[in-house]
CSV table of C-alpha atoms in Angstrom, one decimal:
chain,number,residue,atom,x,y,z
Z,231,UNK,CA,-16.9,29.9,-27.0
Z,232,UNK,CA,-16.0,31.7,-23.6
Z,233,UNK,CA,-17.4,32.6,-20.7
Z,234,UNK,CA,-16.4,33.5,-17.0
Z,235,UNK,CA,-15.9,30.5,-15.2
Z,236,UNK,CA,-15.6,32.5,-11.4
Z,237,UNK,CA,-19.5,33.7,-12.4
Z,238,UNK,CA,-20.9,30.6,-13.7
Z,239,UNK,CA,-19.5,28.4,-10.5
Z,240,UNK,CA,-20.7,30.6,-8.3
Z,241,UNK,CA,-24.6,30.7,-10.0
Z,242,UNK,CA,-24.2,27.0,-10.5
Z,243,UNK,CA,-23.8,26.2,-6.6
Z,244,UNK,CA,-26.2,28.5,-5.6
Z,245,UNK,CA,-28.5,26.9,-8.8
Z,246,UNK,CA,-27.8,23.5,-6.5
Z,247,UNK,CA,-28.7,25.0,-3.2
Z,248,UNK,CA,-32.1,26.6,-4.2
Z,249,UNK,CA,-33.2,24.7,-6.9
Z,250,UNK,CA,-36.0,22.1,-5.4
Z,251,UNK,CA,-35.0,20.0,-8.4
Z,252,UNK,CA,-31.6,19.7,-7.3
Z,253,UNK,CA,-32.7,18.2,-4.3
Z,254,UNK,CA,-35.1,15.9,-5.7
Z,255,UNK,CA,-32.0,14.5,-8.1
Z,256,UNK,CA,-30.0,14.2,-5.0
Z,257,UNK,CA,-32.4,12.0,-3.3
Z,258,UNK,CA,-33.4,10.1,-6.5
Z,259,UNK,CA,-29.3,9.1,-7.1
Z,260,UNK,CA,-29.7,8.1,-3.0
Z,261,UNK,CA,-32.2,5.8,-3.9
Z,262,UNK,CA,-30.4,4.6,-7.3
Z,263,UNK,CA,-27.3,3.7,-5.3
Z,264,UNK,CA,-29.0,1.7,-2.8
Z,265,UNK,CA,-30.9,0.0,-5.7
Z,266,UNK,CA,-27.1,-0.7,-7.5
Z,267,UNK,CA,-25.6,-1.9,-4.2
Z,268,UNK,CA,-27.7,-4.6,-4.0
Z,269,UNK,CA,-26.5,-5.6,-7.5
Z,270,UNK,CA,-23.5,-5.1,-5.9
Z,271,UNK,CA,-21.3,-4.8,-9.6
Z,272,UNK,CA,-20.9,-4.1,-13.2
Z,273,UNK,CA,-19.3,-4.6,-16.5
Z,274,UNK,CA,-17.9,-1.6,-18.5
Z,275,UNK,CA,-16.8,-2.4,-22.0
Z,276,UNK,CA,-14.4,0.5,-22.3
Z,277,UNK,CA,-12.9,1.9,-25.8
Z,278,UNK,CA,-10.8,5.1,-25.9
Z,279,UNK,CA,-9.3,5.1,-22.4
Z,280,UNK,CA,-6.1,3.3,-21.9
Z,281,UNK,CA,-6.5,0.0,-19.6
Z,282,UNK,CA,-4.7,1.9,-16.6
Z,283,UNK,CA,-7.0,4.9,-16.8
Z,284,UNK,CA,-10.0,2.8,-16.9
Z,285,UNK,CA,-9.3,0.6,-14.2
Z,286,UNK,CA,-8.0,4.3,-12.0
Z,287,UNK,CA,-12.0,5.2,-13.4
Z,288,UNK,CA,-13.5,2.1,-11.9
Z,289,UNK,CA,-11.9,2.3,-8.5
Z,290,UNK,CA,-12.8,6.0,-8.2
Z,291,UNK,CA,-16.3,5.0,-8.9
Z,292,UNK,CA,-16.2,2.3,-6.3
Z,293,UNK,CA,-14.4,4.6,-4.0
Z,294,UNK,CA,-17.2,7.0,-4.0
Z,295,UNK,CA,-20.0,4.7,-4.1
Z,296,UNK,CA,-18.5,1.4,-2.2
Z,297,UNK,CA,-20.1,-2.1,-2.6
Z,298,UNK,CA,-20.3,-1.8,-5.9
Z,299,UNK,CA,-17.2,-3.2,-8.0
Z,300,UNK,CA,-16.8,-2.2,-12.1
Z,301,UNK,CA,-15.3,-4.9,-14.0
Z,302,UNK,CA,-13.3,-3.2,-16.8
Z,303,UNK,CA,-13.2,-5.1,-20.4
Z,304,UNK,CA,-10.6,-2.7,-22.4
Z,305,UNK,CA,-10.3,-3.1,-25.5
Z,306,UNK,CA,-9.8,-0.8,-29.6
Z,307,UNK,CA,-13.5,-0.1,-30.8
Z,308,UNK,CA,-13.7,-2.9,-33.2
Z,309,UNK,CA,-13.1,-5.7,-30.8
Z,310,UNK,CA,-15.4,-4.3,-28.2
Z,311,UNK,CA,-18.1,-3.9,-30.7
Z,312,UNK,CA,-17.7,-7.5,-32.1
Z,313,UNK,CA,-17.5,-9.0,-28.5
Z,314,UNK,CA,-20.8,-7.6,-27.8
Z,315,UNK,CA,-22.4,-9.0,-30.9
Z,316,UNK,CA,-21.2,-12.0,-30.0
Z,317,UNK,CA,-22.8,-11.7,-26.8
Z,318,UNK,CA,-26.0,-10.8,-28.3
Z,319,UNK,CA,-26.1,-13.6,-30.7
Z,320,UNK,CA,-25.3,-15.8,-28.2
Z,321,UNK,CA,-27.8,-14.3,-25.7
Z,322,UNK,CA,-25.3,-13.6,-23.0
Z,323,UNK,CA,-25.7,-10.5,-20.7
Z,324,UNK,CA,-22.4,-9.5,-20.2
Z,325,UNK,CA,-21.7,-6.2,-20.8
Z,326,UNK,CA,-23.8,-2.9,-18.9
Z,327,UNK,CA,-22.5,0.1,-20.2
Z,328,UNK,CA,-20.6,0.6,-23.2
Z,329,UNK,CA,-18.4,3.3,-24.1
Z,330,UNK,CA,-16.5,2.9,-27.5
Z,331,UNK,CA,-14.8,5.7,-29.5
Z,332,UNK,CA,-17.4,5.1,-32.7
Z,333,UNK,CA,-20.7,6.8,-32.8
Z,334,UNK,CA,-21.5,4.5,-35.4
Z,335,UNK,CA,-21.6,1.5,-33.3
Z,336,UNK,CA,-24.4,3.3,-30.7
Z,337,UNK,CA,-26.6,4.2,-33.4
Z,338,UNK,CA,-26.2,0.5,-34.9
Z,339,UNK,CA,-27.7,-0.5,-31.4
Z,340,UNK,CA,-30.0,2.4,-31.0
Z,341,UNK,CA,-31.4,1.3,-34.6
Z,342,UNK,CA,-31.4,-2.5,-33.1
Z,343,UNK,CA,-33.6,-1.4,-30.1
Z,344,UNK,CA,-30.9,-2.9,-27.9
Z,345,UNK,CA,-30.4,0.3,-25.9
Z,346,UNK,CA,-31.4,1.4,-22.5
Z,347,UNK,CA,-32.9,5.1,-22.7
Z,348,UNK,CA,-31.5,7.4,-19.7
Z,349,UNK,CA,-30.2,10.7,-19.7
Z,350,UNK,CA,-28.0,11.3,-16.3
Z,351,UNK,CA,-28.7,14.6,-13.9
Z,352,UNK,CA,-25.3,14.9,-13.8
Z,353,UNK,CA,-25.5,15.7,-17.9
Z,354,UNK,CA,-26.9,19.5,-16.2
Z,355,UNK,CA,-23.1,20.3,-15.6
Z,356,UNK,CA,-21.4,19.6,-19.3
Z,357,UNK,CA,-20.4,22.1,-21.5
Z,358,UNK,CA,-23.7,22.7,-23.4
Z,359,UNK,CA,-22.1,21.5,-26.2
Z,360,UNK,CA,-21.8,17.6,-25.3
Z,361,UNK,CA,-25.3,17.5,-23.5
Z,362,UNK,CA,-27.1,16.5,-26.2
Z,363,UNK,CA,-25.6,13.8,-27.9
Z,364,UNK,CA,-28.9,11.6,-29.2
Z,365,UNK,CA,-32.5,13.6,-29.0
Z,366,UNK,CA,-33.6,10.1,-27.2
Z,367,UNK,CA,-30.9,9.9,-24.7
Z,368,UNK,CA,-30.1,6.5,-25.9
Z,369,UNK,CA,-26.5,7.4,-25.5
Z,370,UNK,CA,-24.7,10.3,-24.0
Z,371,UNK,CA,-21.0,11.9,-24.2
Z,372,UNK,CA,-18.3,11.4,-22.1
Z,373,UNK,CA,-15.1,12.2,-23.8
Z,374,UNK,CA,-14.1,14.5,-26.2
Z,375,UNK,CA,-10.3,13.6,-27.1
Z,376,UNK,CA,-9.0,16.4,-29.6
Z,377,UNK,CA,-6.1,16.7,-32.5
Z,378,UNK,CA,-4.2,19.7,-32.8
Z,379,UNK,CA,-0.7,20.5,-34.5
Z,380,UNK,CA,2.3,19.3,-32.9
Z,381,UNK,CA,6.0,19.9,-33.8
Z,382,UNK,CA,9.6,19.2,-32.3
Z,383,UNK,CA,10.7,21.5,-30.2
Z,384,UNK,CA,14.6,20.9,-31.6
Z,385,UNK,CA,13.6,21.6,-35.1
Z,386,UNK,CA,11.0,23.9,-35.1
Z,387,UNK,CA,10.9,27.4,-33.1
Z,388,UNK,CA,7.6,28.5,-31.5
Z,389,UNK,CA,7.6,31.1,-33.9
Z,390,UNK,CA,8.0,28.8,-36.9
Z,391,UNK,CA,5.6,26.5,-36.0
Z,392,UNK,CA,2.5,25.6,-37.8
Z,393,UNK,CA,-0.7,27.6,-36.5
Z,394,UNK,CA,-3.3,26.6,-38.6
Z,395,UNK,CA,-4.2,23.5,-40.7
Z,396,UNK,CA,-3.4,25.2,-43.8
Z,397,UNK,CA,0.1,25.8,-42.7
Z,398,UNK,CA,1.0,22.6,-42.4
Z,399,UNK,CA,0.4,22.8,-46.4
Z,400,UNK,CA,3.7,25.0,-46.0
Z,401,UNK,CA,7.0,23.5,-48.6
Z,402,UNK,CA,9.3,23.7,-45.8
Z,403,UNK,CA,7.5,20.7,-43.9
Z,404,UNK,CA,8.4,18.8,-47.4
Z,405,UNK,CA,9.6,14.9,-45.9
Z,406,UNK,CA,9.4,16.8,-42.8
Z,407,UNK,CA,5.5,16.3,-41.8
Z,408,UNK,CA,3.6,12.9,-40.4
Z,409,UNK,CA,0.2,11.9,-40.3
Z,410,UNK,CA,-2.3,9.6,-39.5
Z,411,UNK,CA,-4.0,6.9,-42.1
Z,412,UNK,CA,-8.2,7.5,-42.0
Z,413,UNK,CA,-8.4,3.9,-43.1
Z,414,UNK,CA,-6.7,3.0,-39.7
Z,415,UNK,CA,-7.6,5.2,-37.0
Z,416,UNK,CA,-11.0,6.7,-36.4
Z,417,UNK,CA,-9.2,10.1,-35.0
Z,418,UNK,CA,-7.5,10.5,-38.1
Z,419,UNK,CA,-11.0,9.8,-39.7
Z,420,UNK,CA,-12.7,12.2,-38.1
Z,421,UNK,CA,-9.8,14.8,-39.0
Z,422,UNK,CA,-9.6,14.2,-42.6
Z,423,UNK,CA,-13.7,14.3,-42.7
Z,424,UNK,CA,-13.1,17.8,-41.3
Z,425,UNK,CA,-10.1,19.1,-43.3
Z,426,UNK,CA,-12.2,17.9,-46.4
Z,427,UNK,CA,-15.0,19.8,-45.4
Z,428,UNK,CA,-13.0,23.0,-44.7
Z,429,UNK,CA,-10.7,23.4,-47.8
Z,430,UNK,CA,-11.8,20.7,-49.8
Z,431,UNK,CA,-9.7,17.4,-51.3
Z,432,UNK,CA,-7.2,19.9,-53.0
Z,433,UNK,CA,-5.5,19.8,-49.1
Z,434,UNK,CA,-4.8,15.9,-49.5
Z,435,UNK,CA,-3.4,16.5,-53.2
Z,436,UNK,CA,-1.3,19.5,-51.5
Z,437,UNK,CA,-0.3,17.6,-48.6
Z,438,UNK,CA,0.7,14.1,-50.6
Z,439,UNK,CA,2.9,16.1,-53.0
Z,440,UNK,CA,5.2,17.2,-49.6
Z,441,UNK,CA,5.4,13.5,-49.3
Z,442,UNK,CA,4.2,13.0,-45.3
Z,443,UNK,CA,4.9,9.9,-43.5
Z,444,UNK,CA,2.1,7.9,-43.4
Z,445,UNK,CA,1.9,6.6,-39.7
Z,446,UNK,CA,-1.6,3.7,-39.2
Z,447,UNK,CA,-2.4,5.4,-35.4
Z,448,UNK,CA,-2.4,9.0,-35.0
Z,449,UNK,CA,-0.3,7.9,-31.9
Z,450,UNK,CA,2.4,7.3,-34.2
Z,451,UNK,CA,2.4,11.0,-35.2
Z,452,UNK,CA,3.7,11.6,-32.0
Z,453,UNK,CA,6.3,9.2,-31.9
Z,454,UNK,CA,7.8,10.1,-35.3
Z,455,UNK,CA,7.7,13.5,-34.4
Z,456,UNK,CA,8.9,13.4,-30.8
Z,457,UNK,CA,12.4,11.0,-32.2
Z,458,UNK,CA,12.9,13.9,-34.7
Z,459,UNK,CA,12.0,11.8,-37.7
Z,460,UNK,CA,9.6,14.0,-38.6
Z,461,UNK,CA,9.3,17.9,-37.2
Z,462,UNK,CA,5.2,18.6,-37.5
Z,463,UNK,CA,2.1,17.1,-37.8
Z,464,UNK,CA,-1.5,16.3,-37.0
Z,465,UNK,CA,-1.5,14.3,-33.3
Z,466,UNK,CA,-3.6,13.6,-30.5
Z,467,UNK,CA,-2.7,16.8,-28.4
Z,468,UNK,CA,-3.2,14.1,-24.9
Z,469,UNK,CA,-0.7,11.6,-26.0
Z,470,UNK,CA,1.4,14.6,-27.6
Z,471,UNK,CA,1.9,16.6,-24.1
Z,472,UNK,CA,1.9,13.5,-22.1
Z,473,UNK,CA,5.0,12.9,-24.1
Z,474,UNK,CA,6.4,15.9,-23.6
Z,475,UNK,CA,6.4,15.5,-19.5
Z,476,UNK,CA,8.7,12.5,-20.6
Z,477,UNK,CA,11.0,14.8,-21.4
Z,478,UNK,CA,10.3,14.7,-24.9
Z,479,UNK,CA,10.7,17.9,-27.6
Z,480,UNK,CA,7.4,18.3,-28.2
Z,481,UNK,CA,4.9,21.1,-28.4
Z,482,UNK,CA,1.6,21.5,-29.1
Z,483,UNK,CA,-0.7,24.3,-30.9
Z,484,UNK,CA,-4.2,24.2,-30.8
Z,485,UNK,CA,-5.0,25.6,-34.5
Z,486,UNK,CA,-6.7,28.9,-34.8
Z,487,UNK,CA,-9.4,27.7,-37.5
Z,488,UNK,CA,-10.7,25.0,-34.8
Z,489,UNK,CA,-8.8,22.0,-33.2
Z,490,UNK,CA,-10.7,18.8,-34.3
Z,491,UNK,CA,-12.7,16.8,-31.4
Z,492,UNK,CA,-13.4,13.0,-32.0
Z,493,UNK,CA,-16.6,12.4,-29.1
Z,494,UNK,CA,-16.8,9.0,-27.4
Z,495,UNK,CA,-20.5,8.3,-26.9
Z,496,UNK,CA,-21.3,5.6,-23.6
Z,497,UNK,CA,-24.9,3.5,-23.5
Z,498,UNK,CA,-26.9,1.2,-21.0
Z,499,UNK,CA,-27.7,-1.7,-22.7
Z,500,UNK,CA,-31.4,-2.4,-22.7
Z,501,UNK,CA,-30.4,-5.8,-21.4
Z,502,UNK,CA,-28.1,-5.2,-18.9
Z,503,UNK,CA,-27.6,-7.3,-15.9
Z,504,UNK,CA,-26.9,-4.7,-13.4
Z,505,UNK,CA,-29.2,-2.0,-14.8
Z,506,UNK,CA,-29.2,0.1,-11.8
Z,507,UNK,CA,-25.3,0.2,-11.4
Z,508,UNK,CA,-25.6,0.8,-14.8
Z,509,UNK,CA,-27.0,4.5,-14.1
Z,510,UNK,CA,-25.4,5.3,-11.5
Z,511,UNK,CA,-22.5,4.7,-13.4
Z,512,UNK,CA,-23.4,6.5,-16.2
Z,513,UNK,CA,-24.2,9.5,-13.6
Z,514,UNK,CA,-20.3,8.6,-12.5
Z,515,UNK,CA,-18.9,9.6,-16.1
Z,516,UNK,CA,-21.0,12.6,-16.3
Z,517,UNK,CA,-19.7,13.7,-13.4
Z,518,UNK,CA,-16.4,15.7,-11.4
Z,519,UNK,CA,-14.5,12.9,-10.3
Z,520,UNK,CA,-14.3,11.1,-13.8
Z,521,UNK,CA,-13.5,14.2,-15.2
Z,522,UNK,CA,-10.3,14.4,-13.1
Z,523,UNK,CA,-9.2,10.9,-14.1
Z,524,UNK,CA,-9.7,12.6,-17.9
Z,525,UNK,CA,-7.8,15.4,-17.0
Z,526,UNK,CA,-4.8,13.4,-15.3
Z,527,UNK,CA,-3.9,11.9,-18.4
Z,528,UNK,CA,-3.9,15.6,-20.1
Z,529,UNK,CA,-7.2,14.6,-21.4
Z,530,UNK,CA,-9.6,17.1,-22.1
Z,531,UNK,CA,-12.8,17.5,-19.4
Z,532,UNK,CA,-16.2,18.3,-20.7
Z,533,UNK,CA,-17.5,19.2,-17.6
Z,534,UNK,CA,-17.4,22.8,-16.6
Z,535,UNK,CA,-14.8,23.9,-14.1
Z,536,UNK,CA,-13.3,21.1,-14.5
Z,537,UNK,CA,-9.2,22.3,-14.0
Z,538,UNK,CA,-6.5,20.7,-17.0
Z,539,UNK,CA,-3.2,19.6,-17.0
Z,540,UNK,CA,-0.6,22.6,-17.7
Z,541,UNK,CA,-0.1,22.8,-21.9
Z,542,UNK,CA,-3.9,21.7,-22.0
Z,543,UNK,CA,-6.9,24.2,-23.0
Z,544,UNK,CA,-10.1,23.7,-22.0
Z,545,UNK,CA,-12.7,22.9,-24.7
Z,546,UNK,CA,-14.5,26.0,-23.3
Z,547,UNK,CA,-11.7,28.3,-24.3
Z,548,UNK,CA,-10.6,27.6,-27.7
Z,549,UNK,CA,-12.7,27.1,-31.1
Z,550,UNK,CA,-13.4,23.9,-31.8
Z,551,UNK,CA,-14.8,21.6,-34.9
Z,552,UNK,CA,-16.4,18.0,-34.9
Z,553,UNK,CA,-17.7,15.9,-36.9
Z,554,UNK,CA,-21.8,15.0,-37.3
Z,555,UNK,CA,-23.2,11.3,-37.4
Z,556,UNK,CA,-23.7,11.4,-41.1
Z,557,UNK,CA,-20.5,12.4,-41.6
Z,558,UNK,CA,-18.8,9.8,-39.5
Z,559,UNK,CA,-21.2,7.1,-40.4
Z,560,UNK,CA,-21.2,7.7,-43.8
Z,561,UNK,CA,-18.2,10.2,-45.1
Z,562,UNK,CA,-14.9,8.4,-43.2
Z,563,UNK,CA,-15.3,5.0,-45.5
Z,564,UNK,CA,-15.3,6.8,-48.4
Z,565,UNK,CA,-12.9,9.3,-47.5
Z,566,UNK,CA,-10.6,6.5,-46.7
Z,567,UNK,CA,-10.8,5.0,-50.0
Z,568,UNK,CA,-10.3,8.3,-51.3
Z,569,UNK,CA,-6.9,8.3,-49.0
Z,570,UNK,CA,-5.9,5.2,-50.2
Z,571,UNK,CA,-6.3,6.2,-54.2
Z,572,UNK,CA,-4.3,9.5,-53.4
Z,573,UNK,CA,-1.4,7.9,-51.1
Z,574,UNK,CA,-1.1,5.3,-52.6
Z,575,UNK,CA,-1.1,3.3,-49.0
């Protein structure tokens, strides 16, 4: 997917400028702000961001729209989901927007009726891929973290280095490779759903026989691999590069058969205290700013134009694969199991 970004800027302001519906959206968000500064805060139960990035996202939301403060509640997607149940069953209005790393929870509450239907104008200036996320805009997109091949930099030449999935299948990287357990991590879940679909479960039989270290967070991957433990494997390209401007030998290659994205759906609850602040925050993570905050933390943006920390490629530029509802709420389980029967772990 390409396409020139100097053209499509340039239509897109002059879009804003002409377009009577851009003006109506600007003065409907006046009027939402207005309405959420008289709520005055709200409560963001925040998944795959770490605590420091989320709180840097809350102040650059209250920064831009002051009088109204974000209370950040970080936590891993399991807590975060049980918390709000507990909430629910307990018939406390805690939580406004929720933003977890598991599509499966969202459509749990979508199914529940607990959701807030509202799609954000700010949605107009995604990559058309990520606009669409449920067909009743019960929740929406706001991240799109991605797994690539990484190797050490003192072990492996550029030229060595694994390009493609497949060639991580490669004898050399025997005791050599690390990688993440789908029965642990929901990345690793995602990117043994889509290896799986691409070349079948003869890649797992291929890949145990090089016997892999086993790491629970795909995290891990990067550590292993960064010490020199191991010399390639499948990581989170974000914490991979971040651990590189540490001064760590690592590299990263975005695979030519499609790096893997895991998307991190967000939601209003239909409950939610602060339902105005709600929205506007929602319109806060579709837009420019939180996109920077992404970026910073050699995240990748889904907001067009959006500029990327250097090592980084933009989701617009590369091919990319991902996973579809069914296959995360239904195929990672099994897969896991599957994991398990063929590791052994």
């Amino acid at each position: 997917m390409t396409f020139n970004r100097r053209t499509f800027l340039a239509a897109s302001a002059a879009a804003a400028t002409l377009s009577p519906r851009g003006v109506f959206a600007s003065t409907q968000l006046d009027a939402l702000y207005e309405a959420a500064r008289a709520e005055g805060e709200l409560t963001w139960y925040i998944v795959p961001l770490a605590s420091e990035t989320a709180e840097q996202a809350g102040a650059r939301f209250t920064e831009k729209y002051p009088g109204i403060r974000v209370n950040v509640v970080r936590s891993t997607a399991q807590v975060a989901f049980q918390r709000l149940n507990q909430d629910i069953q307990s018939g406390i209005n805690d939580c406004d927007v929720l933003s977890t790393s598991n599509v499966a929870h969202a459509l749990d509450l979508k199914g529940r009726d607990l959701l807030m239907p509202y799609r954000p104008a700010a949605i107009d200036g995604l990559i058309e891929d990520f606009r669409n996320a449920d067909p009743d805009d019960m929740y929406q997109t706001i991240l799109a973290s991605t797994v690539g091949i990484i190797y050490n930099t003192n072990e492996v030449s550029a030229e060595e280095a694994p390009k493609a999935w497949t060639d991580l299948l490669d004898e050399r990287w025997s005791n050599r490779i690390a990688i993440g357990h789908p029965g642990f991590s929901g990345f690793v879940g995602v990117w043994a759903v889509k290896m799986r679909e691409l070349y079948g479960w003869e890649y797992f039989e291929t890949l145990e026989a090089l016997r892999p270290y086993v790491a629970r967070s795909i995290i891990d991957v990067s550590t292993t691999t960064a010490a020199g433990e191991t010399a390639v494997g499948a990581a989170s390209t974000a914490s991979s590069l971040t651990s590189a401007t540490r001064g760590n030998p690592v590299a990263v290659n975005y695979p030519t058969g499609g790096t893997v994205v895991v998307t991190s759906p967000s939601c209003i609850l239909k409950n939610a205290p602060n339902p105005n602040a709600a929205k506007l925050f929602s319109e806060f993570l579709m837009g420019p700013e939180f996109n920077e905050v992404v970026a910073s933390t050699f995240g990748t943006p889904i907001r067009t134009g959006s500029a990327v920390q250097e090592g980084v490629m933009p989701l617009d530029q590369i091919p990319f694969i991902t996973a579809s509802n069914d296959q995360l709420v239904n195929e990672i389980p099994e897969i896991a199991e599957a994991f398990r029967d063929t590791f052994g772990i």
